[in-house]
Short mmCIF file of C-alpha atoms in Angstrom, two decimals:
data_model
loop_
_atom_site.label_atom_id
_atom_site.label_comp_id
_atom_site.label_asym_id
_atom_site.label_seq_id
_atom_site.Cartn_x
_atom_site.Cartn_y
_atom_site.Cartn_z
CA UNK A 22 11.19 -15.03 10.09
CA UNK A 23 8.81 -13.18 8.03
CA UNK A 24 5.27 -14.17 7.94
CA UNK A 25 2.93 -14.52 5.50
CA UNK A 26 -0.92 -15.49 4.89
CA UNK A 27 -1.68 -16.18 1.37
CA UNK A 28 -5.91 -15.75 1.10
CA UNK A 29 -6.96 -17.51 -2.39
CA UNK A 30 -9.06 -20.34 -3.27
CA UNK A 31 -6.85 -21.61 -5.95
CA UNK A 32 -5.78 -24.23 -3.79
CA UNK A 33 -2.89 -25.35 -6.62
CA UNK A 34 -2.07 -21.92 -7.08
CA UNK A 35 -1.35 -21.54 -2.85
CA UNK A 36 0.18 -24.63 -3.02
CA UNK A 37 3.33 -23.07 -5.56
CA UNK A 38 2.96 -20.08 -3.81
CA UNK A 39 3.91 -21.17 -0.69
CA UNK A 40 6.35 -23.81 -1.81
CA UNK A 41 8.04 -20.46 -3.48
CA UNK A 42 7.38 -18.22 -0.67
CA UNK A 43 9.12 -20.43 1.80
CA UNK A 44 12.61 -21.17 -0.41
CA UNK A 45 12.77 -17.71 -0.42
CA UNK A 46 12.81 -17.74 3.59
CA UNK A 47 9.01 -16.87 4.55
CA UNK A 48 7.08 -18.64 6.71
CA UNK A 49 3.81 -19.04 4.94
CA UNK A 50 -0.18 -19.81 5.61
CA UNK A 51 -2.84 -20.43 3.79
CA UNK A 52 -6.85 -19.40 3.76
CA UNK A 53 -9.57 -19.80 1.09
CA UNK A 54 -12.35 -17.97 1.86
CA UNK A 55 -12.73 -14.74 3.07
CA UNK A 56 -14.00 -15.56 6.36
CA UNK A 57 -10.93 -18.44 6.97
CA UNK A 58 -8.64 -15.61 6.38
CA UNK A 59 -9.97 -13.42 8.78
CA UNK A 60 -10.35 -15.96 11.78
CA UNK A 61 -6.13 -16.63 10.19
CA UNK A 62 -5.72 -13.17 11.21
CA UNK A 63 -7.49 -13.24 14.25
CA UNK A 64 -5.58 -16.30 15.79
CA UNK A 65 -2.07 -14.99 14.63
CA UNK A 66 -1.47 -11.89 12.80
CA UNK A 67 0.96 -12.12 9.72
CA UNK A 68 3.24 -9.39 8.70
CA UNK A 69 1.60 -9.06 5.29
CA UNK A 70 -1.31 -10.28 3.60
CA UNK A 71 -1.72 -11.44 -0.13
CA UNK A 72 -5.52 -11.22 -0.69
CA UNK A 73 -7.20 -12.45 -3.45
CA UNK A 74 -10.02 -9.99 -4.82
CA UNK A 75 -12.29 -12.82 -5.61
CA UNK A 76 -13.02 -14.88 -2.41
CA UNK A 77 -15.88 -17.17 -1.36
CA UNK A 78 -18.02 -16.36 1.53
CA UNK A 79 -16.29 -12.84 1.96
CA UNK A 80 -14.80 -11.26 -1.00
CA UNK A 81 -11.14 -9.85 -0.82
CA UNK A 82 -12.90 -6.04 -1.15
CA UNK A 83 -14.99 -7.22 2.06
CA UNK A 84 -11.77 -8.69 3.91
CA UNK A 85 -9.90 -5.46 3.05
CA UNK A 86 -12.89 -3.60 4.47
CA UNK A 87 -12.98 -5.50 8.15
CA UNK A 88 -9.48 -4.91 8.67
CA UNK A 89 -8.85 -1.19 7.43
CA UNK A 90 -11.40 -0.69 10.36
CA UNK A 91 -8.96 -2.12 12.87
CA UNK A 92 -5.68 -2.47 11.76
CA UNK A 93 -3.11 -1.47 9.59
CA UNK A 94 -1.47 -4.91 8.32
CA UNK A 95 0.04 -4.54 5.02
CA UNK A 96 -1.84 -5.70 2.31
CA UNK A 97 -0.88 -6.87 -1.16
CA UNK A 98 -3.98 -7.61 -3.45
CA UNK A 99 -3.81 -9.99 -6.25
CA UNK A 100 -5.96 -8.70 -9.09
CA UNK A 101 -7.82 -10.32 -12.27
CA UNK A 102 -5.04 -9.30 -15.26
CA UNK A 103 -5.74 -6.18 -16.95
CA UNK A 104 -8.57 -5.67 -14.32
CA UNK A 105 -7.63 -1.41 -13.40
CA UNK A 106 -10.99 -1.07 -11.98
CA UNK A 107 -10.10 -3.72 -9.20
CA UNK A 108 -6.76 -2.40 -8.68
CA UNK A 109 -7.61 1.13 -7.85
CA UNK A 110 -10.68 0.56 -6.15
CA UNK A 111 -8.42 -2.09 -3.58
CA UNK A 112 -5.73 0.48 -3.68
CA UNK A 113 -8.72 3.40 -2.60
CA UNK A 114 -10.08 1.43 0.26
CA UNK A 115 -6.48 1.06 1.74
CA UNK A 116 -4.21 -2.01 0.61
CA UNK A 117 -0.60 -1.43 -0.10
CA UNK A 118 0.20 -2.48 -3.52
CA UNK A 119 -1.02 -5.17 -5.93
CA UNK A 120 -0.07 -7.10 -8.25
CA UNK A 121 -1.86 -8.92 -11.11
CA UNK A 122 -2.79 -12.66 -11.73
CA UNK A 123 -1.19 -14.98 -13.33
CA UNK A 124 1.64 -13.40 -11.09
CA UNK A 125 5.64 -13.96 -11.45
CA UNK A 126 6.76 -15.78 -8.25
CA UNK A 127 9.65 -13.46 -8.77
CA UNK A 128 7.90 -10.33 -9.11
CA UNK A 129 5.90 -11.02 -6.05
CA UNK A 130 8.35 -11.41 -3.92
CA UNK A 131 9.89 -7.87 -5.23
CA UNK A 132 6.59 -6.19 -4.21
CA UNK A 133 6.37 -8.39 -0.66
CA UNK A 134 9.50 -6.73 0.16
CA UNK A 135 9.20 -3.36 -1.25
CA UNK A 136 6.00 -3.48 0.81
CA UNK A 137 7.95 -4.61 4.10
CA UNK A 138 10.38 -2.18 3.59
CA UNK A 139 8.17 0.56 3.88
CA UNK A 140 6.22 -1.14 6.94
CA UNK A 141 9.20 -2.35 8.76
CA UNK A 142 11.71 -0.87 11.18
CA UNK A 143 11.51 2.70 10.97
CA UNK A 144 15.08 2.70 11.68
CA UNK A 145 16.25 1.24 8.42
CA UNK A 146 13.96 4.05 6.43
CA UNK A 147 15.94 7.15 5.38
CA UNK A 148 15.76 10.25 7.33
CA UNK A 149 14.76 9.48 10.46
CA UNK A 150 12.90 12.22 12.91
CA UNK A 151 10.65 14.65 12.38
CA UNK A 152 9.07 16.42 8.98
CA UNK A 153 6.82 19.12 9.43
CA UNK A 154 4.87 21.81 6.55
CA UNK A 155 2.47 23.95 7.77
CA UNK A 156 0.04 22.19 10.19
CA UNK A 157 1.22 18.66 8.92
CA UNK A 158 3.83 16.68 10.51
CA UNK A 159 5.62 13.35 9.98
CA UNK A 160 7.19 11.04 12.22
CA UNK A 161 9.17 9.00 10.55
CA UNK A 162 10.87 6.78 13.77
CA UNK A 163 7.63 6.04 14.76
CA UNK A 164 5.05 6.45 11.33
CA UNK A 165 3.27 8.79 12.60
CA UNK A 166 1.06 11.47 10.65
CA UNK A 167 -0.48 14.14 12.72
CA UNK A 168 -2.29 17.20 11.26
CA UNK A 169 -2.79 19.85 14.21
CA UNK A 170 -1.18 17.32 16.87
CA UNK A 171 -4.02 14.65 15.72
CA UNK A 172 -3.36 11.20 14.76
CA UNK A 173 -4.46 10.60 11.16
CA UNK A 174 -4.17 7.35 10.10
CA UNK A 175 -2.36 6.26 6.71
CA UNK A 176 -1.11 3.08 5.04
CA UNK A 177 2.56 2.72 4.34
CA UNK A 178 1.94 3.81 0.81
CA UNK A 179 0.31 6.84 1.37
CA UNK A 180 2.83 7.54 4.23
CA UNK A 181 5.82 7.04 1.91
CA UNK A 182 4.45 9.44 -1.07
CA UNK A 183 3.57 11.92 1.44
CA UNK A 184 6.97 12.49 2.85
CA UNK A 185 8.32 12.33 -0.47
CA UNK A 186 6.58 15.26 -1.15
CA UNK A 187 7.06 17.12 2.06
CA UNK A 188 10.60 16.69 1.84
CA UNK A 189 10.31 18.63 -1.71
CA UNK A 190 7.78 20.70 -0.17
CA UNK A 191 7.47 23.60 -3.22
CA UNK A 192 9.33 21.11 -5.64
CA UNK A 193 7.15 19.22 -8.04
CA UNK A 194 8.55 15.33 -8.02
CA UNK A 195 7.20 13.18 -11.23
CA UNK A 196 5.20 10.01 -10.74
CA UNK A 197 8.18 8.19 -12.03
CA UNK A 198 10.42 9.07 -9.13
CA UNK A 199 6.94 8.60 -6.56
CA UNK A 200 6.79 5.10 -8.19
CA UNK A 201 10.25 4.15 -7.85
CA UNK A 202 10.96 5.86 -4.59
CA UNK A 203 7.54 4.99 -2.70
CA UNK A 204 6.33 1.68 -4.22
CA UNK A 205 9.36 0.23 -5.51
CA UNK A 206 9.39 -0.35 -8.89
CA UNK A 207 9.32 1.55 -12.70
CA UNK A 208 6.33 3.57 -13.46
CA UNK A 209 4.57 1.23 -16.13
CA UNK A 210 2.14 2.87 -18.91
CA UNK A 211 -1.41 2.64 -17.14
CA UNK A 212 -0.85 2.16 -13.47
CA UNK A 213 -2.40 4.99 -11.54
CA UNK A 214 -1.57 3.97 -7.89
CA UNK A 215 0.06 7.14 -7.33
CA UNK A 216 -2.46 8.62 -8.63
CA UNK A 217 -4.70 6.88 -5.95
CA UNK A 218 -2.49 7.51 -2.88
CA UNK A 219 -2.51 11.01 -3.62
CA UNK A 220 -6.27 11.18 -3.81
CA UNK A 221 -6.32 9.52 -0.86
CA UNK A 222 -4.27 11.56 1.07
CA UNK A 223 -5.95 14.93 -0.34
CA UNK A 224 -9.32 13.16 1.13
CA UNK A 225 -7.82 12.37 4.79
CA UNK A 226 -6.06 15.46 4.95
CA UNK A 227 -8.23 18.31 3.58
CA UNK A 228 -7.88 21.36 2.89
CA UNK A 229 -5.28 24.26 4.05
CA UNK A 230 -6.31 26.46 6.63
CA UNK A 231 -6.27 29.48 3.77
CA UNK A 232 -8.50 26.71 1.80
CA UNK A 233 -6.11 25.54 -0.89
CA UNK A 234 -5.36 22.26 -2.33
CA UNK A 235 -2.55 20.78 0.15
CA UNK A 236 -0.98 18.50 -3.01
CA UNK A 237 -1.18 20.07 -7.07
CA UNK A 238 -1.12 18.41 -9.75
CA UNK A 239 1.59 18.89 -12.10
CA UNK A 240 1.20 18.84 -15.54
CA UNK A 241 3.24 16.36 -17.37
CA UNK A 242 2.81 13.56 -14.65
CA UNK A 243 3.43 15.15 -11.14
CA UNK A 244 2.52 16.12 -7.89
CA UNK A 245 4.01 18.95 -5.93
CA UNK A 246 3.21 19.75 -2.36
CA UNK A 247 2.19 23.44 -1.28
CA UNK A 248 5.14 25.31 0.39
CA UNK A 249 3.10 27.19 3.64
CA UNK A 250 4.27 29.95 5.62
#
């Protein structure tokens, strides 16, 4: 059975969450503060994690922080409504997805397991095996992203849009089809997190060897990665 920890201090608002969370068949915890949520972690590590931005003793940036150092456990931030700067800064320092507060029970659990999906058996992904460009290569039975043979490491996210665009290496592919294809849902007016995975991954990745811009931007709402060799 799935597992969940839910870090919030809105101890009524954990309290439907969970009693949602586990008719839908999760198993669920609960931590609120920052620093309860990591020791959560420490003792028994979920298989996603729906962090509140706004956490006493450690805020849910801070959280996020610790654990991008040492592990990659899929993260799902909940975010002040309307707040953008929240949501793309989480989304910059490495969690998964987010999804505004008040949230739809409903809605939530579409994004828990749009988020699992891409985290989960590699097996159950499409195209398993091997996707290389130039001096990048994916893995996608075991996650894998190497550039020259060396490990770089990635969230699920930024894996996802990445192979999406190796696999139309040459081919621009709109944000709508990233969205739908990578994250799991319609492209909605405002929401840049494609935007932000792709800025990540031009950061982690660098530069071609001939120094170009691995991943162009494509006017009209696009991103196209650069065909080599």
């Amino acid at each position: 059975m799935t597992r969940l920890l839910i870090a919030d201090d809105d101890i009524e608002l954990c309290d439907l969450l969970r009693d949602y969370l586990q008719r839908e068949g999760f198993t669920v915890n609960v931590a609120h503060d920052g620093q309860a949520a990591l020791r959560s972690i420490a003792g028994s590590r979920p298989d996603l994690m729906i962090l509140d931005v706004m956490l006493p003793q450690k805020s849910g940036f801070e959280v996020l922080r610790e654990l991008r150092r040492r592990t990659d456990l899929p993260i799902l931030m909940l975010t002040a409504k309307g707040d953008q700067v929240d949501r793309i800064v989480g989304l910059e320092m490495g969690a998964d997805d987010y999804i505004p507060k008040p949230c739809d029970p409903r809605e939530l659990v579409a994004r828990i397991r749009a988020v699992l999906r891409r985290t989960g058996d590699p097996a159950d992904g499409p195209s398993p095996g091997i996707v290389q460009v130039g001096d990048i290569t994916l893995n996608t039975s075991t996650l894998e992203l190497l550039k020259d043979g060396a490990r770089v490491e990635a969230t699920a996210a930024e894996f996802s849009v990445l192979h999406q665009l190796l696999i139309h290496a040459g081919k621009p592919v709109s944000k709508e089809e990233l969205t739908l294809k990578c994250l799991g849902r319609h492209l909605t007016p405002h929401d840049r997190s494609i935007d932000v995975h792709v800025s990540n991954l031009r950061r982690k990745l660098g530069r071609t060897a001939q120094d170009q811009d691995r991943i162009k931007s494509i006017r009209g709402g696009g991103y196209q990665y650069i065909a080599i060799g």
